[in-house]
Short mmCIF file of C-alpha atoms in Angstrom, two decimals:
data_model
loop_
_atom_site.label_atom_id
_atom_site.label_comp_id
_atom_site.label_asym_id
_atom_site.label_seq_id
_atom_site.Cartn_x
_atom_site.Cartn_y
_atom_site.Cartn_z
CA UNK A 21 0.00 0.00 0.00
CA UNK A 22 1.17 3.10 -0.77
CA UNK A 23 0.39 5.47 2.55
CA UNK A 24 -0.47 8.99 1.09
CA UNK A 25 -0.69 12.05 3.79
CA UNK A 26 -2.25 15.24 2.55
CA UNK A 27 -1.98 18.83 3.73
CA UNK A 28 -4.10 21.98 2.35
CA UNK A 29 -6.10 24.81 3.72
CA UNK A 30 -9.50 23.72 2.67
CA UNK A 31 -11.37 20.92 4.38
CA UNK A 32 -13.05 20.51 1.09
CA UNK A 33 -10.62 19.83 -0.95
CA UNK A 34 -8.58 17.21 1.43
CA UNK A 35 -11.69 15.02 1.47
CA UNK A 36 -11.96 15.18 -2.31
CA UNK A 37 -8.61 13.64 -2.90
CA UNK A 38 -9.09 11.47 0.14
CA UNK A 39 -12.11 10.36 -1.00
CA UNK A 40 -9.95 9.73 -4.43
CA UNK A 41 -6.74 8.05 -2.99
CA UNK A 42 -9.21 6.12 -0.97
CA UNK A 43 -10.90 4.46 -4.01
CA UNK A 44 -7.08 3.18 -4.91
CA UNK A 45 -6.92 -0.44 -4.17
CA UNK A 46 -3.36 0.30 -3.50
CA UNK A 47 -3.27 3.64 -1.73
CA UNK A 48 -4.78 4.79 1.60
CA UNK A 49 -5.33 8.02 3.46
CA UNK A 50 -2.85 7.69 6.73
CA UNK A 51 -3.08 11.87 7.84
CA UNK A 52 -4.37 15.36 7.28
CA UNK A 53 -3.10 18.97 8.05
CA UNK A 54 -4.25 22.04 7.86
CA UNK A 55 -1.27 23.93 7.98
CA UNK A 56 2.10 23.69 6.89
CA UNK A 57 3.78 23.25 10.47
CA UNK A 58 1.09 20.51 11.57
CA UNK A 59 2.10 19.08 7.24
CA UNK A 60 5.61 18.86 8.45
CA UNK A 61 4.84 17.40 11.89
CA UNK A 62 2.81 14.92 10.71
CA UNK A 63 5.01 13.83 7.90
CA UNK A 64 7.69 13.59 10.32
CA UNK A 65 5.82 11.61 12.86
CA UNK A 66 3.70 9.45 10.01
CA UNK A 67 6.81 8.77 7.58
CA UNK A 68 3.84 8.29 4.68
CA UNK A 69 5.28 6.81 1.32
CA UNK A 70 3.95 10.40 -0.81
CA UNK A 71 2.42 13.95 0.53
CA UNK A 72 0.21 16.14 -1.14
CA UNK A 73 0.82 19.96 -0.46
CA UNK A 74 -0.87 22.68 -1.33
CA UNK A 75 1.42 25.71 -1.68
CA UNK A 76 -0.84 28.72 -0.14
CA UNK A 77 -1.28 27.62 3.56
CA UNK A 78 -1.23 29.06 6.85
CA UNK A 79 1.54 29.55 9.52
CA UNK A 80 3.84 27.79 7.11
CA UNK A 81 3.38 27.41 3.04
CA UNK A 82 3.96 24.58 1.28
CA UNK A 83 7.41 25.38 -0.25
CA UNK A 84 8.53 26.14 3.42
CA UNK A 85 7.39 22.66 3.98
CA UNK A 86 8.89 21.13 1.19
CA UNK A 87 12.00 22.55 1.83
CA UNK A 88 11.95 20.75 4.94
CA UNK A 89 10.88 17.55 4.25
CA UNK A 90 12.44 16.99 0.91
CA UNK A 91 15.36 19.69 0.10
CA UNK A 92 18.85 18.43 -0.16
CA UNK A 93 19.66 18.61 3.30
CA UNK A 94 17.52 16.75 4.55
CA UNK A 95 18.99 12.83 5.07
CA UNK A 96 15.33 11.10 4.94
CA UNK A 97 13.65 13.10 2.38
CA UNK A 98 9.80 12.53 1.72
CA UNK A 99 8.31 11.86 -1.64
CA UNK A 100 6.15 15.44 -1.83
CA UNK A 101 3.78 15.97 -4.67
CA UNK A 102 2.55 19.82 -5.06
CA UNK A 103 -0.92 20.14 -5.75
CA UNK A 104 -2.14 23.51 -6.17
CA UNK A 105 -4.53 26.54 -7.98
CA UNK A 106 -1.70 28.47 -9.02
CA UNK A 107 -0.01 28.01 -12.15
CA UNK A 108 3.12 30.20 -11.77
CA UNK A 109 6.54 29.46 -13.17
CA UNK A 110 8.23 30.66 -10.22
CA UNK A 111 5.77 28.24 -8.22
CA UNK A 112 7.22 25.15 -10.32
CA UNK A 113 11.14 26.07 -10.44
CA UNK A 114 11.00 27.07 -6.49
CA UNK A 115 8.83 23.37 -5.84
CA UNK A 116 11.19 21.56 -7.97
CA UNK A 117 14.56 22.85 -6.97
CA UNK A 118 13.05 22.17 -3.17
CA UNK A 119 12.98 18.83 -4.00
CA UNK A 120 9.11 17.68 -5.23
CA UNK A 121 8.43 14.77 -7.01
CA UNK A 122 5.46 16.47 -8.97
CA UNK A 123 3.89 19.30 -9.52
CA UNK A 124 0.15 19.26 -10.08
CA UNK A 125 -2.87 21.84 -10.86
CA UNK A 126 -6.23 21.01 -8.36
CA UNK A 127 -7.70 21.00 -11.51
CA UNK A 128 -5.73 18.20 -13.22
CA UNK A 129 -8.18 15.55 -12.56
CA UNK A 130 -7.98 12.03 -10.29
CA UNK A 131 -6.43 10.44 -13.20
CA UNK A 132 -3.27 12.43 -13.10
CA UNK A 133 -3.37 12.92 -9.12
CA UNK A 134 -3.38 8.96 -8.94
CA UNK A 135 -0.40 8.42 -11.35
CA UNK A 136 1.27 11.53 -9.89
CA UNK A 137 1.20 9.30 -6.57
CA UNK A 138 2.22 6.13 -7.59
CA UNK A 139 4.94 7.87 -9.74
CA UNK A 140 6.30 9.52 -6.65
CA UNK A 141 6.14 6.54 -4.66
CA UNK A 142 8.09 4.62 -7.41
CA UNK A 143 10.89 7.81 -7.81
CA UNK A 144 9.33 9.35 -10.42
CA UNK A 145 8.38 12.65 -11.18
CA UNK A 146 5.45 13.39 -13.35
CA UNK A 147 4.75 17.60 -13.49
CA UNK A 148 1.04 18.70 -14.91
CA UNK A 149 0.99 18.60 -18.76
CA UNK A 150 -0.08 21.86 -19.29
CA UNK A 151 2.81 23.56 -17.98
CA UNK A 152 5.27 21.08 -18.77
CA UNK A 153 6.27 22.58 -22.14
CA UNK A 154 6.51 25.93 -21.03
CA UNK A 155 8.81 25.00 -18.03
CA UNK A 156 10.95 22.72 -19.88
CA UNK A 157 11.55 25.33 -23.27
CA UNK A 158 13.24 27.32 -19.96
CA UNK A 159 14.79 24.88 -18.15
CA UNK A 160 18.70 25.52 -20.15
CA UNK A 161 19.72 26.83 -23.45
CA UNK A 162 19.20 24.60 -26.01
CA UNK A 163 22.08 21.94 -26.72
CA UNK A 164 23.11 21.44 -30.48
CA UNK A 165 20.83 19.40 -32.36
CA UNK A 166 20.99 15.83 -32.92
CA UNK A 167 22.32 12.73 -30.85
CA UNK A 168 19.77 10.32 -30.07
CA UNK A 169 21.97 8.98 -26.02
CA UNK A 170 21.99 5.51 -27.89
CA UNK A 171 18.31 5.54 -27.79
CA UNK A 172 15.99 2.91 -30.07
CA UNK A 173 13.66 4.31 -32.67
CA UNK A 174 10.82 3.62 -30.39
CA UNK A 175 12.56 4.82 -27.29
CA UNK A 176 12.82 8.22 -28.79
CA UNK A 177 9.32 7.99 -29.84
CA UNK A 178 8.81 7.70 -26.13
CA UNK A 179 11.15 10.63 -24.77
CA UNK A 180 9.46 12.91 -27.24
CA UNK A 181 5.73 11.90 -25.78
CA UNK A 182 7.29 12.44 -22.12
CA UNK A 183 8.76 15.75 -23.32
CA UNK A 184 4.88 17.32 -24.47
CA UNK A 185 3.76 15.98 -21.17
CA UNK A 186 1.79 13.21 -21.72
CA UNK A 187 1.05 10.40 -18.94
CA UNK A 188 1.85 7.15 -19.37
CA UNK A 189 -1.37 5.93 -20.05
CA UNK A 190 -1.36 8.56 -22.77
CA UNK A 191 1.88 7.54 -24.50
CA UNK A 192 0.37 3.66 -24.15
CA UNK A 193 -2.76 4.93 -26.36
CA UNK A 194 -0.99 6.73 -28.61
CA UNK A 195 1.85 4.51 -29.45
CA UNK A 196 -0.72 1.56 -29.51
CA UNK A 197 1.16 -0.46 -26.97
CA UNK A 198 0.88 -1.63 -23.10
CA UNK A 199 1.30 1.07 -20.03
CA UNK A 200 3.74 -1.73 -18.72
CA UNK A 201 5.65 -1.55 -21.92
CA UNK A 202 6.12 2.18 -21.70
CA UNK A 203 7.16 1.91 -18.31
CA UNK A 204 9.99 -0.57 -19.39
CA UNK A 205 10.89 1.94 -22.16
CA UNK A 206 11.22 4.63 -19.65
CA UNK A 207 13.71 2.26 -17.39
CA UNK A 208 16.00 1.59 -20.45
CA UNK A 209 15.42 5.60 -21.58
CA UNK A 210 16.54 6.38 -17.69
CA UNK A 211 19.70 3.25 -17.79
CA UNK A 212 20.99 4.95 -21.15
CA UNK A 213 20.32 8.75 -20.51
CA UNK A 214 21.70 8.53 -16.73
CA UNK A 215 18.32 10.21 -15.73
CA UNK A 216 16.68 9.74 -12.47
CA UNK A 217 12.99 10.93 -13.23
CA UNK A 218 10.82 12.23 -16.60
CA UNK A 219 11.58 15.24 -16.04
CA UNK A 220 14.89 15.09 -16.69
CA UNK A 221 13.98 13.17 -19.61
CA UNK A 222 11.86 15.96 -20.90
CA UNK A 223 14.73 18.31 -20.11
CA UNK A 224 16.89 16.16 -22.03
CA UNK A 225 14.73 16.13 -25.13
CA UNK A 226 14.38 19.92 -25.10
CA UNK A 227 18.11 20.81 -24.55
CA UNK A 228 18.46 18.41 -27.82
CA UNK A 229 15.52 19.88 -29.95
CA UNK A 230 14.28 16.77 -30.56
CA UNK A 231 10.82 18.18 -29.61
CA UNK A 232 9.32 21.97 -31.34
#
């Protein structure tokens, strides 16, 4: 089971996703918070597999908490997934350099908050498609075109996919093969490229203009 704690503001919205997480036959709901200080409390005293944080909170916000349960200080970081209203670049590159393993609109659906879970609990990172492009076009300069890391035909086919933010499910329907199967892609993808999450595969992709 993958033990899930979530923190944000608004009662509303923390029985929504618990009432979402709690429909996974292999999730379950193990805490709440309110506030940032009772998110970090809890997460210290819980040790749950993945958070959810919202960013705007009182007494502490999220980043604050992130920074403290997942920056690169810290020696046993927890998987944090940022799920919030506000879609602000500076939002994304502060969550992400504080260590998140995703960064999610409210308004992404349970689909995506699901995989965004289980791809945090696995040491993934999966980011919100809709602002994955525009992050990642910033992320570095570009490198020179060309050079394909040793990659297959079909592996590329799968980096560029990961790169315009689609899910896994997604890249399964569209390449007319198994989610499994894309998930084995990605391990070779990550064994080849020296990557440790999609992001970095996106970034990689980007940097390479293998992707417009």
């Amino acid at each position: 089971m993958i033990r899930v704690l979530i923190a944000d503001d608004q009662a509303m919205v923390r029985t929504g996703f618990g009432m979402i997480i709690g429909a996974q036959p292999d999730m379950e709901v193990v805490g709440e918070a309110a506030d940032g200080v009772d998110a970090v409390a809890e997460a210290r005293r819980l040790k749950p597999d993945v958070a959810l944080m919202d960013i705007r909170m009182p007494r502490m916000d999220g980043l604050q908490a992130l920074r403290l349960l997942a920056g690169p200080d810290v020696p046993d970081p927890v998987k944090v997934v940022v799920v919030t209203t506000f879609d602000l670049d500076e939002y994304v590159h502060q969550a992400l350099l504080g260590g998140a393993a995703g960064f999610l609109l409210k308004d992404s659906g349970p689909a995506l908050l699901v995989e965004a879970v289980r791809a945090a609990a696995s040491g993934d990172a999966l980011i919100s498609p809709s602002i994955t492009v525009r992050l990642l076009q910033h992320l570095s300069a570009p490198a020179p075109a060309g050079g394909d890391g040793g990659l297959s035909p079909r592996e590329l086919e799968v980096v560029r996919l990961t790169a315009r933010g689609q899910t896994n499910a997604e890249i399964a329907g569209e390449l007319f093969i198994s989610v499994g199967t894309v998930k084995t892609h990605l391990g070779s993808i990550h064994a080849k490229l020296g990557t440790r999450n999609r992001v970095e595969i996106a970034a990689w992709a980007w940097e390479r203009r293998l992707v417009s």
